[in-house]
mmCIF file of N, CA and C in Angstrom:
data_model
loop_
_atom_site.group_PDB
_atom_site.id
_atom_site.type_symbol
_atom_site.label_atom_id
_atom_site.label_comp_id
_atom_site.label_asym_id
_atom_site.label_seq_id
_atom_site.Cartn_x
_atom_site.Cartn_y
_atom_site.Cartn_z
ATOM 1 N N MET A 1 -91.918 -7.137 16.304
ATOM 2 C CA MET A 1 -90.565 -7.520 15.985
ATOM 3 C C MET A 1 -89.630 -6.818 16.970
ATOM 4 N N ALA A 2 -88.662 -7.529 17.482
ATOM 5 C CA ALA A 2 -87.695 -6.979 18.429
ATOM 6 C C ALA A 2 -86.477 -6.449 17.689
ATOM 7 N N SER A 3 -85.761 -5.577 18.358
ATOM 8 C CA SER A 3 -84.518 -5.046 17.794
ATOM 9 C C SER A 3 -83.338 -5.732 18.457
ATOM 10 N N VAL A 4 -82.303 -5.963 17.673
ATOM 11 C CA VAL A 4 -81.075 -6.547 18.192
ATOM 12 C C VAL A 4 -79.939 -5.601 17.833
ATOM 13 N N ALA A 5 -79.165 -5.197 18.824
ATOM 14 C CA ALA A 5 -78.039 -4.300 18.570
ATOM 15 C C ALA A 5 -76.914 -5.075 17.895
ATOM 16 N N VAL A 6 -76.410 -4.518 16.809
ATOM 17 C CA VAL A 6 -75.324 -5.162 16.071
ATOM 18 C C VAL A 6 -74.487 -4.066 15.414
ATOM 19 N N ASP A 7 -73.203 -4.301 15.270
ATOM 20 C CA ASP A 7 -72.323 -3.337 14.614
ATOM 21 C C ASP A 7 -72.754 -3.126 13.173
ATOM 22 N N ASP A 8 -72.555 -1.910 12.694
ATOM 23 C CA ASP A 8 -72.940 -1.575 11.319
ATOM 24 C C ASP A 8 -72.240 -2.465 10.302
ATOM 25 N N ASP A 9 -70.946 -2.722 10.524
ATOM 26 C CA ASP A 9 -70.177 -3.553 9.593
ATOM 27 C C ASP A 9 -70.739 -4.975 9.529
ATOM 28 N N LEU A 10 -71.047 -5.518 10.681
ATOM 29 C CA LEU A 10 -71.610 -6.871 10.731
ATOM 30 C C LEU A 10 -72.990 -6.908 10.083
ATOM 31 N N HIS A 11 -73.784 -5.887 10.319
ATOM 32 C CA HIS A 11 -75.110 -5.811 9.713
ATOM 33 C C HIS A 11 -75.003 -5.767 8.190
ATOM 34 N N GLN A 12 -74.058 -4.987 7.685
ATOM 35 C CA GLN A 12 -73.876 -4.887 6.235
ATOM 36 C C GLN A 12 -73.461 -6.238 5.647
ATOM 37 N N LYS A 13 -72.544 -6.927 6.314
ATOM 38 C CA LYS A 13 -72.115 -8.251 5.840
ATOM 39 C C LYS A 13 -73.284 -9.230 5.837
ATOM 40 N N LEU A 14 -74.096 -9.171 6.870
ATOM 41 C CA LEU A 14 -75.262 -10.048 6.957
ATOM 42 C C LEU A 14 -76.251 -9.751 5.836
ATOM 43 N N LYS A 15 -76.466 -8.473 5.558
ATOM 44 C CA LYS A 15 -77.361 -8.085 4.464
ATOM 45 C C LYS A 15 -76.871 -8.636 3.130
ATOM 46 N N VAL A 16 -75.566 -8.517 2.885
ATOM 47 C CA VAL A 16 -74.991 -8.996 1.625
ATOM 48 C C VAL A 16 -75.143 -10.508 1.519
ATOM 49 N N ARG A 17 -74.775 -11.231 2.581
ATOM 50 C CA ARG A 17 -74.872 -12.704 2.558
ATOM 51 C C ARG A 17 -76.307 -13.175 2.369
ATOM 52 N N CYS A 18 -77.217 -12.558 3.071
ATOM 53 C CA CYS A 18 -78.622 -12.952 2.953
ATOM 54 C C CYS A 18 -79.155 -12.642 1.560
ATOM 55 N N SER A 19 -78.739 -11.518 1.009
ATOM 56 C CA SER A 19 -79.168 -11.147 -0.338
ATOM 57 C C SER A 19 -78.645 -12.155 -1.361
ATOM 58 N N GLU A 20 -77.382 -12.531 -1.219
ATOM 59 C CA GLU A 20 -76.784 -13.511 -2.136
ATOM 60 C C GLU A 20 -77.502 -14.853 -2.058
ATOM 61 N N SER A 21 -77.907 -15.220 -0.872
ATOM 62 C CA SER A 21 -78.559 -16.516 -0.657
ATOM 63 C C SER A 21 -80.074 -16.442 -0.769
ATOM 64 N N ARG A 22 -80.581 -15.267 -1.052
ATOM 65 C CA ARG A 22 -82.025 -15.026 -1.143
ATOM 66 C C ARG A 22 -82.757 -15.426 0.152
ATOM 67 N N LEU A 23 -82.154 -15.034 1.256
ATOM 68 C CA LEU A 23 -82.739 -15.290 2.571
ATOM 69 C C LEU A 23 -83.138 -13.969 3.211
ATOM 70 N N LYS A 24 -84.112 -14.029 4.084
ATOM 71 C CA LYS A 24 -84.491 -12.847 4.847
ATOM 72 C C LYS A 24 -83.577 -12.752 6.068
ATOM 73 N N ILE A 25 -83.141 -11.536 6.359
ATOM 74 C CA ILE A 25 -82.277 -11.332 7.526
ATOM 75 C C ILE A 25 -82.968 -11.849 8.782
ATOM 76 N N LYS A 26 -84.254 -11.557 8.923
ATOM 77 C CA LYS A 26 -85.009 -11.981 10.110
ATOM 78 C C LYS A 26 -84.939 -13.495 10.289
ATOM 79 N N ASP A 27 -85.145 -14.240 9.215
ATOM 80 C CA ASP A 27 -85.116 -15.703 9.299
ATOM 81 C C ASP A 27 -83.726 -16.208 9.677
ATOM 82 N N MET A 28 -82.706 -15.603 9.080
ATOM 83 C CA MET A 28 -81.334 -16.019 9.366
ATOM 84 C C MET A 28 -80.974 -15.734 10.820
ATOM 85 N N VAL A 29 -81.310 -14.551 11.293
ATOM 86 C CA VAL A 29 -81.001 -14.181 12.674
ATOM 87 C C VAL A 29 -81.776 -15.063 13.652
ATOM 88 N N ASN A 30 -83.036 -15.336 13.361
ATOM 89 C CA ASN A 30 -83.823 -16.228 14.223
ATOM 90 C C ASN A 30 -83.156 -17.591 14.345
ATOM 91 N N GLU A 31 -82.707 -18.126 13.230
ATOM 92 C CA GLU A 31 -82.063 -19.438 13.232
ATOM 93 C C GLU A 31 -80.750 -19.408 14.011
ATOM 94 N N LEU A 32 -79.957 -18.370 13.790
ATOM 95 C CA LEU A 32 -78.670 -18.264 14.479
ATOM 96 C C LEU A 32 -78.841 -18.103 15.984
ATOM 97 N N ILE A 33 -79.779 -17.261 16.387
ATOM 98 C CA ILE A 33 -79.999 -17.057 17.820
ATOM 99 C C ILE A 33 -80.568 -18.318 18.464
ATOM 100 N N ALA A 34 -81.472 -19.000 17.793
ATOM 101 C CA ALA A 34 -82.027 -20.250 18.328
ATOM 102 C C ALA A 34 -80.924 -21.287 18.514
ATOM 103 N N GLU A 35 -80.029 -21.390 17.554
ATOM 104 C CA GLU A 35 -78.915 -22.340 17.649
ATOM 105 C C GLU A 35 -77.973 -21.954 18.786
ATOM 106 N N TRP A 36 -77.700 -20.663 18.915
ATOM 107 C CA TRP A 36 -76.833 -20.185 19.981
ATOM 108 C C TRP A 36 -77.437 -20.494 21.351
ATOM 109 N N LEU A 37 -78.731 -20.221 21.506
ATOM 110 C CA LEU A 37 -79.401 -20.506 22.777
ATOM 111 C C LEU A 37 -79.380 -21.997 23.098
ATOM 112 N N LYS A 38 -79.564 -22.821 22.083
ATOM 113 C CA LYS A 38 -79.511 -24.272 22.265
ATOM 114 C C LYS A 38 -78.122 -24.685 22.759
ATOM 115 N N ASN A 39 -77.082 -24.132 22.142
ATOM 116 C CA ASN A 39 -75.713 -24.452 22.551
ATOM 117 C C ASN A 39 -75.420 -23.959 23.957
ATOM 118 N N MET A 40 -75.937 -22.784 24.314
ATOM 119 C CA MET A 40 -75.723 -22.258 25.658
ATOM 120 C C MET A 40 -76.408 -23.154 26.688
ATOM 121 N N ARG A 41 -77.588 -23.665 26.359
ATOM 122 C CA ARG A 41 -78.311 -24.561 27.268
ATOM 123 C C ARG A 41 -77.530 -25.854 27.460
ATOM 124 N N ILE A 42 -76.987 -26.371 26.373
ATOM 125 C CA ILE A 42 -76.191 -27.595 26.453
ATOM 126 C C ILE A 42 -74.970 -27.361 27.336
ATOM 127 N N GLU A 43 -74.297 -26.219 27.162
ATOM 128 C CA GLU A 43 -73.135 -25.899 27.987
ATOM 129 C C GLU A 43 -73.528 -25.760 29.455
ATOM 130 N N ALA A 44 -74.669 -25.123 29.724
ATOM 131 C CA ALA A 44 -75.129 -24.952 31.104
ATOM 132 C C ALA A 44 -75.409 -26.310 31.744
ATOM 133 N N ILE A 45 -75.992 -27.221 30.987
ATOM 134 C CA ILE A 45 -76.270 -28.568 31.503
ATOM 135 C C ILE A 45 -74.964 -29.293 31.798
ATOM 136 N N LYS A 46 -73.979 -29.175 30.905
ATOM 137 C CA LYS A 46 -72.679 -29.819 31.129
ATOM 138 C C LYS A 46 -72.015 -29.281 32.388
ATOM 139 N N ILE A 47 -72.074 -27.959 32.581
ATOM 140 C CA ILE A 47 -71.471 -27.353 33.767
ATOM 141 C C ILE A 47 -72.190 -27.833 35.017
ATOM 142 N N GLU A 48 -73.515 -27.873 34.971
ATOM 143 C CA GLU A 48 -74.298 -28.326 36.120
ATOM 144 C C GLU A 48 -73.973 -29.779 36.454
ATOM 145 N N GLN A 49 -73.880 -30.629 35.440
ATOM 146 C CA GLN A 49 -73.562 -32.034 35.668
ATOM 147 C C GLN A 49 -72.155 -32.177 36.231
ATOM 148 N N ASN A 50 -71.225 -31.383 35.730
ATOM 149 C CA ASN A 50 -69.857 -31.427 36.214
ATOM 150 C C ASN A 50 -69.796 -30.994 37.674
ATOM 151 N N ASN A 51 -70.541 -29.952 38.029
ATOM 152 C CA ASN A 51 -70.565 -29.492 39.415
ATOM 153 C C ASN A 51 -71.154 -30.551 40.332
ATOM 154 N N LYS A 52 -72.210 -31.231 39.898
ATOM 155 C CA LYS A 52 -72.799 -32.303 40.705
ATOM 156 C C LYS A 52 -71.795 -33.434 40.892
ATOM 157 N N TYR A 53 -71.021 -33.745 39.840
ATOM 158 C CA TYR A 53 -70.016 -34.801 39.915
ATOM 159 C C TYR A 53 -68.937 -34.429 40.930
ATOM 160 N N ILE A 54 -68.485 -33.174 40.884
ATOM 161 C CA ILE A 54 -67.437 -32.728 41.804
ATOM 162 C C ILE A 54 -67.942 -32.761 43.238
ATOM 163 N N VAL A 55 -69.138 -32.237 43.480
ATOM 164 C CA VAL A 55 -69.703 -32.231 44.830
ATOM 165 C C VAL A 55 -69.927 -33.659 45.301
ATOM 166 N N GLY A 56 -70.438 -34.519 44.439
ATOM 167 C CA GLY A 56 -70.659 -35.917 44.805
ATOM 168 C C GLY A 56 -69.371 -36.615 45.179
ATOM 169 N N ASN A 57 -68.322 -36.398 44.413
ATOM 170 C CA ASN A 57 -67.032 -37.007 44.731
ATOM 171 C C ASN A 57 -66.474 -36.463 46.035
ATOM 172 N N PHE A 58 -66.647 -35.179 46.279
ATOM 173 C CA PHE A 58 -66.185 -34.587 47.526
ATOM 174 C C PHE A 58 -66.904 -35.224 48.702
ATOM 175 N N GLU A 59 -68.222 -35.362 48.598
ATOM 176 C CA GLU A 59 -69.006 -35.967 49.677
ATOM 177 C C GLU A 59 -68.570 -37.410 49.912
ATOM 178 N N ASN A 60 -68.378 -38.170 48.849
ATOM 179 C CA ASN A 60 -67.961 -39.569 48.989
ATOM 180 C C ASN A 60 -66.582 -39.666 49.622
ATOM 181 N N ASN A 61 -65.662 -38.835 49.186
ATOM 182 C CA ASN A 61 -64.304 -38.869 49.731
ATOM 183 C C ASN A 61 -64.281 -38.398 51.176
ATOM 184 N N ARG A 62 -65.067 -37.403 51.506
ATOM 185 C CA ARG A 62 -65.116 -36.892 52.872
ATOM 186 C C ARG A 62 -65.668 -37.964 53.803
ATOM 187 N N ASN A 63 -66.719 -38.661 53.373
ATOM 188 C CA ASN A 63 -67.317 -39.703 54.210
ATOM 189 C C ASN A 63 -66.377 -40.882 54.388
ATOM 190 N N SER A 64 -65.634 -41.233 53.368
ATOM 191 C CA SER A 64 -64.728 -42.370 53.491
ATOM 192 C C SER A 64 -63.508 -42.009 54.334
ATOM 193 N N PHE A 65 -63.162 -40.731 54.364
ATOM 194 C CA PHE A 65 -62.011 -40.298 55.154
ATOM 195 C C PHE A 65 -62.298 -40.417 56.635
ATOM 196 N N TRP A 66 -63.524 -40.045 57.032
ATOM 197 C CA TRP A 66 -63.883 -40.063 58.448
ATOM 198 C C TRP A 66 -64.328 -41.437 58.799
#
């Protein structure tokens, strides 16, 4: 099992919420981190696609100018 650094206050809130919902902290954190990583990947893909669009438009405009 890996350790994740988190503020004491946030850890306490997570413990309370998980206890109320009868969930294990490990399961909740795994789900949250997996979702976060998925969202970061989606954002990275959007940025990459946007950069390709900008470069492609620059190349097209440069070629048509000359």
